[in-house]
Structure formats: structure tokens, C-alpha cells
Short mmCIF file of C-alpha atoms in Angstrom, two decimals:
data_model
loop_
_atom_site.label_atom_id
_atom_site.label_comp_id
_atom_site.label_asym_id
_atom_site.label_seq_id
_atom_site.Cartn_x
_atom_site.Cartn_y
_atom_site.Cartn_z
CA UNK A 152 24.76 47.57 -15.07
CA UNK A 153 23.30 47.29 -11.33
CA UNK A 154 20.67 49.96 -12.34
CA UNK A 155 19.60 47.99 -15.23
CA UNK A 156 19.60 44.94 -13.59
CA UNK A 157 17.18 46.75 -10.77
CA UNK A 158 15.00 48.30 -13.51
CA UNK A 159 14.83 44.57 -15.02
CA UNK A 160 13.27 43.26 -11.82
CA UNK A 161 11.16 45.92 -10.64
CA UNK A 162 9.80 46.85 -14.16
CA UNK A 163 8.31 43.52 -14.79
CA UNK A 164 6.89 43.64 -11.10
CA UNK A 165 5.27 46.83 -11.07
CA UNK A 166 3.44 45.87 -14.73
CA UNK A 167 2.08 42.86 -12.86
CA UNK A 168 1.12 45.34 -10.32
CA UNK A 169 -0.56 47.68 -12.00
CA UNK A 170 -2.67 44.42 -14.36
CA UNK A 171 -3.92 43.82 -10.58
CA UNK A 172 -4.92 47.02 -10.13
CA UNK A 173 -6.48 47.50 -12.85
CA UNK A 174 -8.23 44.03 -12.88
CA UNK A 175 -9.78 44.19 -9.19
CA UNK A 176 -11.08 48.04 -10.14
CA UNK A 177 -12.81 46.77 -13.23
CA UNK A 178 -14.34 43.52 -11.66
CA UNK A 179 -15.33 44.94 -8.08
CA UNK A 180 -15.79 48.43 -8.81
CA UNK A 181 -16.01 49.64 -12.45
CA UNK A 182 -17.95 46.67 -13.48
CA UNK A 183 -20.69 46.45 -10.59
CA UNK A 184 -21.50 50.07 -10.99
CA UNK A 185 -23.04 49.29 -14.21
CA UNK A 186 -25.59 46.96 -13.14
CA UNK A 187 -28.84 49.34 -11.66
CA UNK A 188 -31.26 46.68 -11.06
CA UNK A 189 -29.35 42.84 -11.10
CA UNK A 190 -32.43 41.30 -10.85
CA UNK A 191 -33.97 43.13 -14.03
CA UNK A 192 -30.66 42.94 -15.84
CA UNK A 193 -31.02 41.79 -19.53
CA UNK A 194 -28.98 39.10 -20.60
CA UNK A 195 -26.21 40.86 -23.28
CA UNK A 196 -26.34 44.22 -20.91
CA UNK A 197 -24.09 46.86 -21.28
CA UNK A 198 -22.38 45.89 -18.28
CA UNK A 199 -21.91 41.92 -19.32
CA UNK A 200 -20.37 42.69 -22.31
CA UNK A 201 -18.13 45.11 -21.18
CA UNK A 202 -17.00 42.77 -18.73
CA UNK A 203 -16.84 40.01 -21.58
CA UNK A 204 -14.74 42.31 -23.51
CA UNK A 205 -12.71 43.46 -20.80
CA UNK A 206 -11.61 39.41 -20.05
CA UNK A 207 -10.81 38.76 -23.39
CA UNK A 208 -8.90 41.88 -23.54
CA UNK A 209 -7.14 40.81 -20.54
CA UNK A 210 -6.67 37.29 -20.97
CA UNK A 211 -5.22 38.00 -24.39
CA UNK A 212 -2.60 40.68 -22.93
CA UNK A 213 -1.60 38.14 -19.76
CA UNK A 214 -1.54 35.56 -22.28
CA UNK A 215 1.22 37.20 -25.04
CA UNK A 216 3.09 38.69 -22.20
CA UNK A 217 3.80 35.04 -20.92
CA UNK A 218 4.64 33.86 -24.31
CA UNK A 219 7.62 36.61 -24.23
CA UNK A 220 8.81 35.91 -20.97
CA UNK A 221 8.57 31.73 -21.57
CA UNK A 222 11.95 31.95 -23.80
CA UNK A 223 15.21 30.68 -22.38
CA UNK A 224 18.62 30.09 -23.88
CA UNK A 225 18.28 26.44 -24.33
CA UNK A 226 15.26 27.50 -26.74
CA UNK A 227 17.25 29.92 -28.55
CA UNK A 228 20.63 28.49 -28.76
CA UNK A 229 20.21 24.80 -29.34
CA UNK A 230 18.93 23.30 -32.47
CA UNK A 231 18.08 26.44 -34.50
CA UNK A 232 19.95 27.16 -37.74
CA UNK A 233 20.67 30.53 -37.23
CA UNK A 234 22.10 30.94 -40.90
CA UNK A 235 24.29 33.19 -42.42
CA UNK A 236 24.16 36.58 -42.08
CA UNK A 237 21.71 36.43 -38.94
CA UNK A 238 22.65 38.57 -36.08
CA UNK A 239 22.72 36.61 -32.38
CA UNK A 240 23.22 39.77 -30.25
CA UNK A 241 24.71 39.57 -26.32
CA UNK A 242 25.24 43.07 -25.83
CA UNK A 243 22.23 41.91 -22.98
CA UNK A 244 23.39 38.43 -22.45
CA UNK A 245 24.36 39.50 -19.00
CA UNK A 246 21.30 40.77 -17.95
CA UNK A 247 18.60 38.54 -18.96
CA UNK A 248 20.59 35.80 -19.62
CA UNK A 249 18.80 35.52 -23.05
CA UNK A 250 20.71 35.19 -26.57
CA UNK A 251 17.93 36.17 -29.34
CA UNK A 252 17.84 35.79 -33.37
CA UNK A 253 17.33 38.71 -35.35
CA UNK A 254 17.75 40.54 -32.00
CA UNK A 255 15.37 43.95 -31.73
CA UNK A 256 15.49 45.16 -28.61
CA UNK A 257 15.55 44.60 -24.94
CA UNK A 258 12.03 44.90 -23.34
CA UNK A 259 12.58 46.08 -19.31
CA UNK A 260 9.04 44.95 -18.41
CA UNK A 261 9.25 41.97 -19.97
CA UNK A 262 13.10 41.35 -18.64
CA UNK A 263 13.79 39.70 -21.98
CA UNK A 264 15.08 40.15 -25.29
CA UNK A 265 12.63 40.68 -28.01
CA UNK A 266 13.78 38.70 -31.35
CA UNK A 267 12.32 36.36 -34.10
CA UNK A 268 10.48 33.81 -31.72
CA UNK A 269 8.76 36.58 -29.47
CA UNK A 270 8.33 39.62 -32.01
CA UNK A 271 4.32 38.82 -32.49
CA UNK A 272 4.06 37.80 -29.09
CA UNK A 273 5.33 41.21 -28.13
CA UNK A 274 3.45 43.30 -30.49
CA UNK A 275 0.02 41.30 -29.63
CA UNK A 276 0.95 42.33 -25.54
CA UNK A 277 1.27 46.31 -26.77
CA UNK A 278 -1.59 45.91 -28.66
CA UNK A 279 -4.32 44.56 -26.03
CA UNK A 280 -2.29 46.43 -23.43
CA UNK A 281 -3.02 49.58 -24.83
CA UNK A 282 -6.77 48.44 -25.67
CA UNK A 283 -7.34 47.57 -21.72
CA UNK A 284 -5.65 50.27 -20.52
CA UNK A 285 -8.37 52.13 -23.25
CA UNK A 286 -11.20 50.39 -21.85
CA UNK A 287 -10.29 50.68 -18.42
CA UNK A 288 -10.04 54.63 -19.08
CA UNK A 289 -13.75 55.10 -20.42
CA UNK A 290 -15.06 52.63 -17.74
CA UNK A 291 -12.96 54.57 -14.85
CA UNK A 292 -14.50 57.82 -16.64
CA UNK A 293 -18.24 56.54 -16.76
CA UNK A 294 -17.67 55.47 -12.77
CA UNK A 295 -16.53 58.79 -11.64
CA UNK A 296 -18.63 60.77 -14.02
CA UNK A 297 -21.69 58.91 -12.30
CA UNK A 298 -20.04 59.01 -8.69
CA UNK A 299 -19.12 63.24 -8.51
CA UNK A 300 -22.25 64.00 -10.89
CA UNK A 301 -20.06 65.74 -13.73
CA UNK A 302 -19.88 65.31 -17.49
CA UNK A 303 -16.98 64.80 -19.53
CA UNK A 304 -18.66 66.11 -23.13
CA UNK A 305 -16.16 69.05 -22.82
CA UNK A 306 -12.51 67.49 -23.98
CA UNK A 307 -11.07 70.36 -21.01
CA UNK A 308 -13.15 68.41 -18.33
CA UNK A 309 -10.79 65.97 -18.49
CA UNK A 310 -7.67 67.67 -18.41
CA UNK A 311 -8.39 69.85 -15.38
CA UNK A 312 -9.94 66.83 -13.70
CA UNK A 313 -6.75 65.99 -11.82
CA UNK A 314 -5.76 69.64 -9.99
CA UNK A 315 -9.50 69.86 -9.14
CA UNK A 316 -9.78 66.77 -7.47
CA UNK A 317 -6.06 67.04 -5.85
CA UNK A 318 -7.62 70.39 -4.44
CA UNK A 319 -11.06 68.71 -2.77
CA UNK A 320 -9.26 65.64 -1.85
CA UNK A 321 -7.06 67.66 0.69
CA UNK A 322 -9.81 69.34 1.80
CA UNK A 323 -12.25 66.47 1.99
CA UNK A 324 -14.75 66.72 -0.49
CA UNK A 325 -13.51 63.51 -1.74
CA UNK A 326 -12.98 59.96 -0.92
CA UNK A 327 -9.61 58.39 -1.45
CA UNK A 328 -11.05 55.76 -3.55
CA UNK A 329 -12.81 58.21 -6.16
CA UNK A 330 -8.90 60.18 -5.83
CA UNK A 331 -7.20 56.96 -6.26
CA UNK A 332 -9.30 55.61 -9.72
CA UNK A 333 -8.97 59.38 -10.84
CA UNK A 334 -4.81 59.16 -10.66
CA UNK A 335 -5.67 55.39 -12.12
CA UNK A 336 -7.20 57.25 -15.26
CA UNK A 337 -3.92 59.27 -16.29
CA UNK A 338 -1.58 56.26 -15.52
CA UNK A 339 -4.17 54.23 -17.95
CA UNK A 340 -3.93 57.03 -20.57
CA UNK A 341 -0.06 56.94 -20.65
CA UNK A 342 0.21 53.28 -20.67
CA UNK A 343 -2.30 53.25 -23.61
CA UNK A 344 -1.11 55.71 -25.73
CA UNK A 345 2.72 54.46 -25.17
CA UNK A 346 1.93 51.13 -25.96
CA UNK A 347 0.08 52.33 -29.16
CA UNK A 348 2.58 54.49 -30.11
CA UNK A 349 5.52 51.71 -29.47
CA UNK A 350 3.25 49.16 -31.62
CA UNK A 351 2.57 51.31 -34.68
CA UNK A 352 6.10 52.09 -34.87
CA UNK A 353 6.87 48.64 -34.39
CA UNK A 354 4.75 47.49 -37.41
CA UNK A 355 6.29 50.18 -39.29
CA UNK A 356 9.86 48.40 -38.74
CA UNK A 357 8.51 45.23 -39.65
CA UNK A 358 6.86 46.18 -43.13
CA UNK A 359 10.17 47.75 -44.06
CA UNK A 360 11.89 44.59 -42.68
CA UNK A 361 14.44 46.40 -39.63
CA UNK A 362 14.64 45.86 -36.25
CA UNK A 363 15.80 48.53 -33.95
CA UNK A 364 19.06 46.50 -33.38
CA UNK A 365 19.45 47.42 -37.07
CA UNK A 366 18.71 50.74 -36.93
CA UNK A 367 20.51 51.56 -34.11
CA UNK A 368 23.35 50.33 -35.69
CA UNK A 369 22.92 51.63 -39.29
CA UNK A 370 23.04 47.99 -41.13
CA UNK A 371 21.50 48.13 -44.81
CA UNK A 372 18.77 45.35 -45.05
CA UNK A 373 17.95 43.41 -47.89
CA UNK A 374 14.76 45.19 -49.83
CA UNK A 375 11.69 42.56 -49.86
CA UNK A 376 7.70 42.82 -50.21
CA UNK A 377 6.25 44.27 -47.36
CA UNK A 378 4.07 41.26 -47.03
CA UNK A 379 6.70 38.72 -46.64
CA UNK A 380 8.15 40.85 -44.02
CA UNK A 381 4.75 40.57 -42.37
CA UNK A 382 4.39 36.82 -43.06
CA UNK A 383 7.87 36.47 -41.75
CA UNK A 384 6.91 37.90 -37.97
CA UNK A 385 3.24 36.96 -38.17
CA UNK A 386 3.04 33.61 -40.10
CA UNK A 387 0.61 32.24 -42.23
CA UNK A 388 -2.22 31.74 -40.00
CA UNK A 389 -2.07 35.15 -38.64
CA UNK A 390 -5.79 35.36 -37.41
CA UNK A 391 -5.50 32.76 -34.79
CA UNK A 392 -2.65 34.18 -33.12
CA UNK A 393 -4.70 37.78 -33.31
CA UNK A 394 -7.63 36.06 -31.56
CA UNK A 395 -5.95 33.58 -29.23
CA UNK A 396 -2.23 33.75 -27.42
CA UNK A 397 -0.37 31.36 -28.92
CA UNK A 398 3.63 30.91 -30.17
CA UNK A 399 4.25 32.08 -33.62
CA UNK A 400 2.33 29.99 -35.88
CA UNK A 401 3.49 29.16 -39.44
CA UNK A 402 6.36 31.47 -39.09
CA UNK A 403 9.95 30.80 -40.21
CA UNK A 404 11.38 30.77 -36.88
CA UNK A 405 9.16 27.72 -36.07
CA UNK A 406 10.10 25.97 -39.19
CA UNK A 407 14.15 26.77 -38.88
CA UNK A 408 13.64 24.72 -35.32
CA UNK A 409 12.13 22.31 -36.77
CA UNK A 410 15.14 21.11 -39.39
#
């Protein structure tokens, strides 16, 4: 339990480092880079929109990954109608002090427990997670592709990018910044496709109407349309929460609370 309880805090703090990272790269380095003449810059260039699309891609993963972490017990526990049959899980009570409905899973760099009131809010952070960490990986590529003069039109470019430029680095051909956004692009790659991966299988739980908790455990689920499954986690007015942050909207959750 102390290891978990040390993963719990330094997870959470080294995704917060790494959205720093990532952030000061794109808007001092990455970004910049783009521009060749400022003063004869059009006004949608390449370089403003990506930096545009980069924000919004940010804003919306900050913004969904505070909307996970904003639960507490009062929230949970207190004047929701949990119903009969619905599963309030405390194997994690302990550690993030957090008692969830329709409990999933527990979500290290989040420190909480993902359930019926964060579930979109969760999948909406993997999903613009992984698209950041996407954009930050063909921005990174386009900087150093431009900085050491090389292309990456052959796929195998890529993969022996890293024991090339481990072998100049230690013998000075290159500067630590250009080694440091190179190990920046692999970490960006795994975050991506791990998010991805995590969210697709995620959805796929959803439409069938499980959560992992369920799973884990072997618990037969009721058999309903796939889209009231999806209306269940993603409400009604699905489209605002896909192009904004916000708490689940239209969803039963909100309207249990509400009786």
C-alpha cells in the first residue's frame, strides 16, 4: 500500500511535468521555428494555426483532467441515489479517499477513481492527450528534421533516430537541446499511442455496457442498445462536452443528483 500511495503522488506530478514540458517546447521552440519571416507572415500561417490547434488541444486535455480530479466524497456519497444493484467500490477508499458509482478503475495519474460522474471526463483527457502528444511528435519531428538537415520520408529514419543521435551527442556533434526534444519525441509517441490504445478499449467497454471493475470480477451485465450505453456515459448533448471541458451533461448521473 505505501508503493501505491507513492505512485499516486508522483504519477499525477510527473504528468503535470511532462504537460510543461511539452507546452514551453511547443510555444518557445517548436512553434517559433515555423515562422521564417514574422514580418511577412500571413495571417492563418502554418505556424498560427498549429499553434491555435495546439491550445485548444491543450486547453481541452488540462481542462478534462481537472474535471476528474475535482470529485470528492461529499460529491459522491451524499445525495445521490445510488439504486439497487449499483456497485460503490472501496477496495481504493484508502488511497484516494474517493468512493465512486459504477466504479471502473483507479486512474494513478489522475490519483482518483474513475466511475459514472468522471467516465467522459476521463475518456475526453486520453483522447486530446494522445492528440497533443501526436501533434507535439510531428512538430518535434519538423524542428529537428529542419535543425540536423535530415528527412524522415523513410519510416526506418525514425526508428534509428535515437542510437544515432545517443552516439553524436557523446561525442559532440550535437547540442543537448536537439538530444533532449529527440528523447521528447519517443516519450510523446508512447504517451500517444497508450492513451489511444486505453481510450478505444475504453469505448469498447462502454458500447457493451462493462466497466473493468466488472470484468475483472466476472459480473454478467444486463444486455442494452449500444447507444443507450453511450448516452448513459456521454449524455444527450454529447457535442458540447467533445468541444468544450465541461461535467457530464444530460447524463444520468447528473439527473440521479438531482432527485
Amino acid at each position: 500500500m505505501l508503493v501505491l500511495r507513492l505512485l499516486n503522488v508522483v504519477a499525477p506530478a510527473y504528468f503535470l511535468c511532462i504537460s510543461l514540458v511539452t507546452f514551453v517546447l511547443q510555444i518557445f521552440l517548436f512553434i517559433p521555428s515555423m515562422f521564417r519571416d514574422p514580418s511577412t507572415t500571413p495571417l492563418f500561417s502554418p505556424a498560427l494555426l498549429h499553434g491555435a490547434l495546439f491550445l485548444f488541444l491543450s486547453a481541452n486535455a488540462l481542462g478534462n483532467y481537472v474535471l476528474v480530479i475535482q470529485s470528492s466524497p461529499e460529491d459522491l456519497g451524499k445525495g445521490l441515489n445510488l439504486g439497487e444493484g449499483a456497485e460503490v467500490v472501496a477496495d481504493w477508499l484508502g488511497l484516494c479517499a474517493r468512493v465512486t458509482q459504477r466504479h471502473d478503475h483507479h486512474c494513478f495519474f489522475t490519483g482518483n477513481c474513475i466511475g459514472s460522474r468522471n467516465m467522459r471526463n476521463f475518456i475526453m483527457f486520453c483522447l486530446y492527450t494522445s492528440l497533443a502528444c501526436l501533434d507535439s511528435l510531428v512538430a518535434g519531428m519538423a524542428y529537428i528534421s529542419a535543425a540536423l538537415s535530415m528527412s524522415f520520408a523513410n519510416p526506418l529514419a525514425f526508428l534509428t533516430l535515437l542510437p544515432h543521435s545517443i552516439s553524436q551527442f557523446f561525442s559532440g556533434a550535437l547540442l543537448s537541446s536537439e538530444m533532449f526534444v529527440i528523447l521528447m519525441l519517443y516519450l510523446w509517441l508512447g504517451i500517444g499511442l497508450a492513451c489511444a490504445g486505453f481510450c478505444c478499449h475504453q469505448m469498447l467497454l462502454i458500447l457493451r455496457g462493462q466497466t473493468r471493475y466488472q470484468v475483472r470480477k466476472g459480473m454478467v451485465v444486463r444486455a442494452r442498445p449500444w447507444r443507450e450505453n453511450l448516452q448513459e456515459v456521454f449524455g444527450k448533448r454529447w457535442l458540447l462536452g467533445l468541444l468544450i471541458p465541461v461535467l457530464n451533461v444530460g447524463s444520468d448521473y447528473r439527473r440521479q443528483k438531482e432527485k
